[in-house]
């Protein structure tokens, strides 16, 4: 197993008391899986992804990724874990506006432990011909391709995508998801994708449904489409 989570919880202060955004979740993910995390807004999806990615610390439970117990890491260990093992893709691309496509990707690979060749990754996401463009010269879908390239070029074990198509139209969203599927096939990267659009789950192997900080369903994707 790549990820093993036991009783993971996360609380936030709420006025005088506290509020549990994750209430003891258990799950496991195998290397190479694509898992879609569905659930209404505020159900704890981002919190779950951020805990797995070492952006947030759990308040209870244990998280193992590729062997070690991440939930026992020091801050310094977590920083290295995020840098070497995790690629993040967010809804709003987060590209550096003053850098070109290629420079944005290099900014990530320069600090990575075992990066992939940049040219290869730019080709894989279909942005090689636009490598000298700046983010402001690109469409939303193209910017998301670059942000995926930036995450993938680090050669992470885990690609964590938080509403990667949330700002894109439906057709562009489908292209982005096809791209994620091809990344999964090419590099055997394990991918977790948050979406609240159930129409965008066709390519995932598994669906985890979250509600009020709990996993209420964890099933193989009944609508999995064969890769084209
Ligand atoms: P999503 O778009 O995934 O539903 P949100 O818009 O709820 O995410 O939250 C975006 C970010 O803001 C999250 O990463 C979360 O850590 C932070 N956040 C959400 N709710 C609060 C809050 N009540 N107080 C402080 N930070 C919050
Ligand atoms: P989702 O991604 O499913 O929309 P989140 O994980 O962003 O949900 O948030 C789950 C709950 O935790 C929400 O009620 C949100 O407001 C709250 N929350 C998230 N981050 C914070 C934070 N940093 N501080 C306080 N509350 C937060």
mmCIF file of C-alpha atoms and ligand atoms in Angstrom:
data_model
loop_
_atom_site.group_PDB
_atom_site.id
_atom_site.type_symbol
_atom_site.label_atom_id
_atom_site.label_comp_id
_atom_site.label_asym_id
_atom_site.label_seq_id
_atom_site.Cartn_x
_atom_site.Cartn_y
_atom_site.Cartn_z
ATOM 1 C CA UNK A 1 0.000 0.000 0.000
ATOM 2 C CA UNK A 2 1.205 3.499 -0.753
ATOM 3 C CA UNK A 3 -1.131 5.234 1.720
ATOM 4 C CA UNK A 4 -2.529 3.798 4.921
ATOM 5 C CA UNK A 5 -4.647 6.026 7.147
ATOM 6 C CA UNK A 6 -6.048 4.925 10.497
ATOM 7 C CA UNK A 7 -8.471 7.062 12.456
ATOM 8 C CA UNK A 8 -7.210 10.345 11.026
ATOM 9 C CA UNK A 9 -8.775 13.370 12.637
ATOM 10 C CA UNK A 10 -8.289 17.097 12.266
ATOM 11 C CA UNK A 11 -9.890 19.831 14.320
ATOM 12 C CA UNK A 12 -10.068 23.574 13.943
ATOM 13 C CA UNK A 13 -10.873 26.116 16.633
ATOM 14 C CA UNK A 14 -14.412 27.456 16.358
ATOM 15 C CA UNK A 15 -15.140 30.284 18.760
ATOM 16 C CA UNK A 16 -14.680 28.958 22.287
ATOM 17 C CA UNK A 17 -14.863 25.313 21.204
ATOM 18 C CA UNK A 18 -13.548 23.264 18.325
ATOM 19 C CA UNK A 19 -14.826 21.689 15.177
ATOM 20 C CA UNK A 20 -13.735 18.382 13.674
ATOM 21 C CA UNK A 21 -13.161 18.682 9.922
ATOM 22 C CA UNK A 22 -12.028 15.025 9.878
ATOM 23 C CA UNK A 23 -13.575 12.591 12.340
ATOM 24 C CA UNK A 24 -11.359 9.532 12.336
ATOM 25 C CA UNK A 25 -11.114 8.389 8.736
ATOM 26 C CA UNK A 26 -9.628 5.073 7.620
ATOM 27 C CA UNK A 27 -8.574 4.285 4.104
ATOM 28 C CA UNK A 28 -5.809 2.835 1.983
ATOM 29 C CA UNK A 29 -4.559 3.631 -1.495
ATOM 30 C CA UNK A 30 -2.404 1.417 -3.675
ATOM 31 C CA UNK A 31 0.458 2.626 -5.819
ATOM 32 C CA UNK A 32 -0.825 3.588 -9.265
ATOM 33 C CA UNK A 33 -4.464 4.089 -8.329
ATOM 34 C CA UNK A 34 -6.558 7.061 -9.393
ATOM 35 C CA UNK A 35 -8.966 7.931 -6.590
ATOM 36 C CA UNK A 36 -11.685 10.536 -6.811
ATOM 37 C CA UNK A 37 -12.791 12.202 -3.582
ATOM 38 C CA UNK A 38 -16.358 13.449 -3.813
ATOM 39 C CA UNK A 39 -18.437 15.341 -1.286
ATOM 40 C CA UNK A 40 -20.301 18.572 -0.670
ATOM 41 C CA UNK A 41 -18.510 21.830 0.035
ATOM 42 C CA UNK A 42 -17.189 21.935 3.599
ATOM 43 C CA UNK A 43 -17.239 18.148 4.046
ATOM 44 C CA UNK A 44 -13.477 17.916 4.674
ATOM 45 C CA UNK A 45 -12.102 16.998 1.228
ATOM 46 C CA UNK A 46 -9.377 19.656 1.166
ATOM 47 C CA UNK A 47 -8.480 18.960 4.764
ATOM 48 C CA UNK A 48 -8.047 15.276 3.918
ATOM 49 C CA UNK A 49 -5.844 16.069 0.917
ATOM 50 C CA UNK A 50 -3.811 18.628 2.884
ATOM 51 C CA UNK A 51 -3.171 16.136 5.681
ATOM 52 C CA UNK A 52 -2.061 13.470 3.188
ATOM 53 C CA UNK A 53 0.177 16.017 1.468
ATOM 54 C CA UNK A 54 1.799 17.222 4.689
ATOM 55 C CA UNK A 55 0.364 20.751 4.438
ATOM 56 C CA UNK A 56 -1.673 20.164 7.590
ATOM 57 C CA UNK A 57 -1.004 17.941 10.570
ATOM 58 C CA UNK A 58 -3.623 15.496 11.831
ATOM 59 C CA UNK A 59 -4.710 15.857 15.461
ATOM 60 C CA UNK A 60 -5.266 12.143 15.852
ATOM 61 C CA UNK A 61 -4.708 8.853 14.095
ATOM 62 C CA UNK A 62 -1.864 7.633 11.968
ATOM 63 C CA UNK A 63 -0.862 8.238 8.383
ATOM 64 C CA UNK A 64 1.684 6.039 6.614
ATOM 65 C CA UNK A 65 2.917 6.903 3.133
ATOM 66 C CA UNK A 66 5.268 4.556 1.334
ATOM 67 C CA UNK A 67 6.357 3.040 4.664
ATOM 68 C CA UNK A 68 7.119 5.765 7.195
ATOM 69 C CA UNK A 69 4.600 7.304 9.562
ATOM 70 C CA UNK A 70 4.094 10.821 8.218
ATOM 71 C CA UNK A 71 1.917 11.766 11.188
ATOM 72 C CA UNK A 72 4.977 11.400 13.437
ATOM 73 C CA UNK A 73 7.244 13.581 11.292
ATOM 74 C CA UNK A 74 8.871 16.764 12.550
ATOM 75 C CA UNK A 75 8.259 19.986 10.603
ATOM 76 C CA UNK A 76 11.641 19.606 8.899
ATOM 77 C CA UNK A 77 10.813 16.048 7.828
ATOM 78 C CA UNK A 78 7.409 17.188 6.552
ATOM 79 C CA UNK A 79 9.029 19.859 4.408
ATOM 80 C CA UNK A 80 11.277 17.269 2.774
ATOM 81 C CA UNK A 81 8.320 14.904 2.380
ATOM 82 C CA UNK A 82 6.299 17.589 0.551
ATOM 83 C CA UNK A 83 9.245 18.474 -1.637
ATOM 84 C CA UNK A 84 10.281 14.952 -2.634
ATOM 85 C CA UNK A 85 7.103 12.891 -2.574
ATOM 86 C CA UNK A 86 4.147 15.155 -3.289
ATOM 87 C CA UNK A 87 2.923 17.093 -6.301
ATOM 88 C CA UNK A 88 0.034 19.506 -5.744
ATOM 89 C CA UNK A 89 -2.378 20.829 -8.329
ATOM 90 C CA UNK A 90 -4.889 23.480 -7.233
ATOM 91 C CA UNK A 91 -7.957 25.066 -8.763
ATOM 92 C CA UNK A 92 -6.191 28.355 -9.503
ATOM 93 C CA UNK A 93 -2.910 27.134 -11.046
ATOM 94 C CA UNK A 94 -0.661 29.254 -8.754
ATOM 95 C CA UNK A 95 1.887 29.854 -11.498
ATOM 96 C CA UNK A 96 4.527 32.554 -11.088
ATOM 97 C CA UNK A 97 3.417 35.309 -13.478
ATOM 98 C CA UNK A 98 6.916 36.678 -14.138
ATOM 99 C CA UNK A 99 8.277 33.289 -15.264
ATOM 100 C CA UNK A 100 7.722 31.468 -18.552
ATOM 101 C CA UNK A 101 6.154 28.023 -18.789
ATOM 102 C CA UNK A 102 9.552 26.377 -18.780
ATOM 103 C CA UNK A 103 10.864 28.542 -15.933
ATOM 104 C CA UNK A 104 7.800 27.773 -13.808
ATOM 105 C CA UNK A 105 8.503 24.065 -14.190
ATOM 106 C CA UNK A 106 12.223 24.523 -13.561
ATOM 107 C CA UNK A 107 11.471 26.386 -10.338
ATOM 108 C CA UNK A 108 10.011 23.109 -9.049
ATOM 109 C CA UNK A 109 12.539 20.674 -10.524
ATOM 110 C CA UNK A 110 15.540 22.700 -9.326
ATOM 111 C CA UNK A 111 14.776 21.693 -5.751
ATOM 112 C CA UNK A 112 13.517 18.166 -6.504
ATOM 113 C CA UNK A 113 15.407 15.032 -5.586
ATOM 114 C CA UNK A 114 14.967 13.034 -8.811
ATOM 115 C CA UNK A 115 13.166 15.206 -11.379
ATOM 116 C CA UNK A 116 12.023 14.024 -14.805
ATOM 117 C CA UNK A 117 13.495 15.635 -17.939
ATOM 118 C CA UNK A 118 11.650 18.954 -18.396
ATOM 119 C CA UNK A 119 11.316 18.674 -22.179
ATOM 120 C CA UNK A 120 9.701 15.280 -21.845
ATOM 121 C CA UNK A 121 7.165 16.540 -19.325
ATOM 122 C CA UNK A 122 6.344 19.656 -21.364
ATOM 123 C CA UNK A 123 5.651 17.377 -24.328
ATOM 124 C CA UNK A 124 3.585 15.008 -22.178
ATOM 125 C CA UNK A 125 1.221 17.842 -21.218
ATOM 126 C CA UNK A 126 1.178 19.327 -24.722
ATOM 127 C CA UNK A 127 2.904 22.587 -23.756
ATOM 128 C CA UNK A 128 6.321 22.149 -25.345
ATOM 129 C CA UNK A 129 5.559 24.582 -28.184
ATOM 130 C CA UNK A 130 4.453 27.206 -25.672
ATOM 131 C CA UNK A 131 7.368 26.763 -23.286
ATOM 132 C CA UNK A 132 8.515 30.385 -23.701
ATOM 133 C CA UNK A 133 5.076 31.922 -23.062
ATOM 134 C CA UNK A 134 4.088 33.630 -19.830
ATOM 135 C CA UNK A 135 1.015 32.515 -17.839
ATOM 136 C CA UNK A 136 -0.927 35.650 -18.855
ATOM 137 C CA UNK A 137 -0.609 34.550 -22.495
ATOM 138 C CA UNK A 138 -2.257 31.183 -21.826
ATOM 139 C CA UNK A 139 -5.848 29.990 -21.473
ATOM 140 C CA UNK A 140 -7.038 28.562 -18.170
ATOM 141 C CA UNK A 141 -6.758 25.015 -19.500
ATOM 142 C CA UNK A 142 -3.208 25.653 -20.690
ATOM 143 C CA UNK A 143 -2.236 27.156 -17.349
ATOM 144 C CA UNK A 144 -3.579 24.077 -15.618
ATOM 145 C CA UNK A 145 -1.494 21.893 -17.970
ATOM 146 C CA UNK A 146 1.577 23.838 -16.881
ATOM 147 C CA UNK A 147 0.715 23.474 -13.222
ATOM 148 C CA UNK A 148 0.287 19.717 -13.751
ATOM 149 C CA UNK A 149 3.652 19.619 -15.544
ATOM 150 C CA UNK A 150 5.238 21.488 -12.650
ATOM 151 C CA UNK A 151 3.864 18.960 -10.156
ATOM 152 C CA UNK A 152 4.674 15.896 -12.283
ATOM 153 C CA UNK A 153 8.213 17.000 -13.243
ATOM 154 C CA UNK A 154 9.261 16.529 -9.616
ATOM 155 C CA UNK A 155 8.512 12.846 -10.180
ATOM 156 C CA UNK A 156 6.316 12.629 -7.070
ATOM 157 C CA UNK A 157 4.912 9.421 -5.606
ATOM 158 C CA UNK A 158 1.603 11.130 -5.142
ATOM 159 C CA UNK A 159 -0.180 13.730 -7.210
ATOM 160 C CA UNK A 160 -2.821 15.529 -5.151
ATOM 161 C CA UNK A 161 -5.339 17.565 -7.141
ATOM 162 C CA UNK A 162 -7.776 19.891 -5.325
ATOM 163 C CA UNK A 163 -10.613 20.849 -7.692
ATOM 164 C CA UNK A 164 -8.196 20.916 -10.659
ATOM 165 C CA UNK A 165 -11.044 21.641 -13.060
ATOM 166 C CA UNK A 166 -13.042 23.930 -10.771
ATOM 167 C CA UNK A 167 -12.279 27.010 -12.861
ATOM 168 C CA UNK A 168 -12.592 25.365 -16.281
ATOM 169 C CA UNK A 169 -15.480 24.686 -18.655
ATOM 170 C CA UNK A 170 -16.713 21.135 -19.070
ATOM 171 C CA UNK A 171 -14.847 20.270 -22.290
ATOM 172 C CA UNK A 172 -11.549 21.653 -20.995
ATOM 173 C CA UNK A 173 -12.142 19.810 -17.726
ATOM 174 C CA UNK A 174 -12.454 16.525 -19.609
ATOM 175 C CA UNK A 175 -9.161 17.223 -21.409
ATOM 176 C CA UNK A 176 -7.418 17.927 -18.108
ATOM 177 C CA UNK A 177 -8.726 14.680 -16.648
ATOM 178 C CA UNK A 178 -7.579 12.758 -19.725
ATOM 179 C CA UNK A 179 -4.177 14.325 -19.234
ATOM 180 C CA UNK A 180 -4.110 13.182 -15.604
ATOM 181 C CA UNK A 181 -5.056 9.688 -16.735
ATOM 182 C CA UNK A 182 -2.206 9.620 -19.260
ATOM 183 C CA UNK A 183 0.236 10.854 -16.578
ATOM 184 C CA UNK A 184 -0.951 7.982 -14.397
ATOM 185 C CA UNK A 185 -0.366 5.484 -17.219
ATOM 186 C CA UNK A 186 3.031 6.886 -18.224
ATOM 187 C CA UNK A 187 4.610 7.350 -14.792
ATOM 188 C CA UNK A 188 2.457 5.068 -12.627
ATOM 189 C CA UNK A 189 1.814 8.126 -10.454
ATOM 190 C CA UNK A 190 -0.829 7.637 -7.787
ATOM 191 C CA UNK A 191 -3.422 10.399 -8.148
ATOM 192 C CA UNK A 192 -6.032 11.691 -5.706
ATOM 193 C CA UNK A 193 -8.513 14.134 -7.206
ATOM 194 C CA UNK A 194 -11.080 16.236 -5.367
ATOM 195 C CA UNK A 195 -14.061 17.284 -7.381
ATOM 196 C CA UNK A 196 -17.632 18.119 -6.651
ATOM 197 C CA UNK A 197 -18.600 17.422 -10.223
ATOM 198 C CA UNK A 198 -19.648 13.740 -10.343
ATOM 199 C CA UNK A 199 -19.590 13.845 -14.152
ATOM 200 C CA UNK A 200 -15.810 14.070 -13.993
ATOM 201 C CA UNK A 201 -15.105 10.798 -12.239
ATOM 202 C CA UNK A 202 -15.204 8.459 -15.241
ATOM 203 C CA UNK A 203 -11.509 7.664 -15.333
ATOM 204 C CA UNK A 204 -10.927 7.036 -11.644
ATOM 205 C CA UNK A 205 -10.429 3.530 -10.264
ATOM 206 C CA UNK A 206 -12.157 4.292 -7.023
ATOM 207 C CA UNK A 207 -14.559 6.767 -5.479
ATOM 208 C CA UNK A 208 -14.310 7.938 -1.893
ATOM 209 C CA UNK A 209 -17.298 9.938 -0.733
ATOM 210 C CA UNK A 210 -16.855 12.290 2.206
ATOM 211 C CA UNK A 211 -19.599 13.866 4.286
ATOM 212 C CA UNK A 212 -19.201 15.943 7.476
ATOM 213 C CA UNK A 213 -15.631 14.781 8.009
ATOM 214 C CA UNK A 214 -16.353 11.087 7.527
ATOM 215 C CA UNK A 215 -15.882 8.647 4.673
ATOM 216 C CA UNK A 216 -19.393 7.464 3.907
ATOM 217 C CA UNK A 217 -18.542 5.399 0.832
ATOM 218 C CA UNK A 218 -15.358 3.862 -0.602
ATOM 219 C CA UNK A 219 -16.041 1.772 -3.713
ATOM 220 C CA UNK A 220 -14.538 0.798 -7.059
ATOM 221 C CA UNK A 221 -15.775 3.233 -9.686
ATOM 222 C CA UNK A 222 -18.917 1.641 -11.152
ATOM 223 C CA UNK A 223 -18.705 3.943 -14.191
ATOM 224 C CA UNK A 224 -15.042 3.445 -15.023
ATOM 225 C CA UNK A 225 -14.499 3.918 -18.723
ATOM 226 C CA UNK A 226 -11.742 2.065 -20.543
ATOM 227 C CA UNK A 227 -8.821 4.349 -21.468
ATOM 228 C CA UNK A 228 -8.960 5.594 -25.062
HETATM 229 P P1 LIG B 1 -12.845 24.227 -1.131
HETATM 230 O O1 LIG B 1 -12.800 25.170 -2.311
HETATM 231 O O2 LIG B 1 -12.010 23.017 -1.292
HETATM 232 O O3 LIG B 1 -14.231 23.938 -0.651
HETATM 233 P P2 LIG B 1 -12.599 26.197 0.895
HETATM 234 O O4 LIG B 1 -12.939 27.316 0.002
HETATM 235 O O5 LIG B 1 -13.580 25.687 1.886
HETATM 236 O O6 LIG B 1 -12.089 24.970 0.029
HETATM 237 O O7 LIG B 1 -11.264 26.526 1.676
HETATM 238 C C1 LIG B 1 -10.086 26.915 1.012
HETATM 239 C C2 LIG B 1 -8.966 26.965 2.050
HETATM 240 O O8 LIG B 1 -9.299 27.889 3.081
HETATM 241 C C3 LIG B 1 -8.781 25.603 2.692
HETATM 242 O O9 LIG B 1 -7.497 25.090 2.363
HETATM 243 C C4 LIG B 1 -8.916 25.821 4.168
HETATM 244 O O10 LIG B 1 -7.737 25.415 4.865
HETATM 245 C C5 LIG B 1 -9.122 27.296 4.360
HETATM 246 N N1 LIG B 1 -10.343 27.503 5.131
HETATM 247 C C6 LIG B 1 -11.565 27.012 4.859
HETATM 248 N N2 LIG B 1 -12.457 27.355 5.788
HETATM 249 C C7 LIG B 1 -11.793 28.105 6.690
HETATM 250 C C8 LIG B 1 -12.162 28.766 7.882
HETATM 251 N N3 LIG B 1 -13.402 28.699 8.372
HETATM 252 N N4 LIG B 1 -11.210 29.429 8.552
HETATM 253 C C9 LIG B 1 -9.968 29.489 8.080
HETATM 254 N N5 LIG B 1 -9.543 28.882 6.951
HETATM 255 C C10 LIG B 1 -10.448 28.209 6.260
HETATM 256 P P1 LIG B 2 -14.100 20.829 1.467
HETATM 257 O O1 LIG B 2 -12.758 20.741 0.820
HETATM 258 O O2 LIG B 2 -14.855 19.540 1.445
HETATM 259 O O3 LIG B 2 -14.912 21.968 0.953
HETATM 260 P P2 LIG B 2 -12.584 21.664 3.763
HETATM 261 O O4 LIG B 2 -11.698 20.538 4.081
HETATM 262 O O5 LIG B 2 -12.011 22.847 3.043
HETATM 263 O O6 LIG B 2 -13.877 21.113 3.020
HETATM 264 O O7 LIG B 2 -13.232 22.195 5.090
HETATM 265 C C1 LIG B 2 -13.910 21.332 5.998
HETATM 266 C C2 LIG B 2 -14.434 22.162 7.141
HETATM 267 O O8 LIG B 2 -13.346 22.663 7.916
HETATM 268 C C3 LIG B 2 -15.211 23.392 6.679
HETATM 269 O O9 LIG B 2 -16.276 23.587 7.584
HETATM 270 C C4 LIG B 2 -14.197 24.507 6.776
HETATM 271 O O10 LIG B 2 -14.821 25.757 6.987
HETATM 272 C C5 LIG B 2 -13.351 24.085 7.951
HETATM 273 N N1 LIG B 2 -11.978 24.551 7.833
HETATM 274 C C6 LIG B 2 -11.106 24.197 6.867
HETATM 275 N N2 LIG B 2 -9.927 24.787 7.054
HETATM 276 C C7 LIG B 2 -10.054 25.520 8.184
HETATM 277 C C8 LIG B 2 -9.166 26.362 8.908
HETATM 278 N N3 LIG B 2 -7.907 26.565 8.516
HETATM 279 N N4 LIG B 2 -9.641 26.941 10.028
HETATM 280 C C9 LIG B 2 -10.896 26.753 10.440
HETATM 281 N N5 LIG B 2 -11.799 25.959 9.791
HETATM 282 C C10 LIG B 2 -11.363 25.362 8.684
#
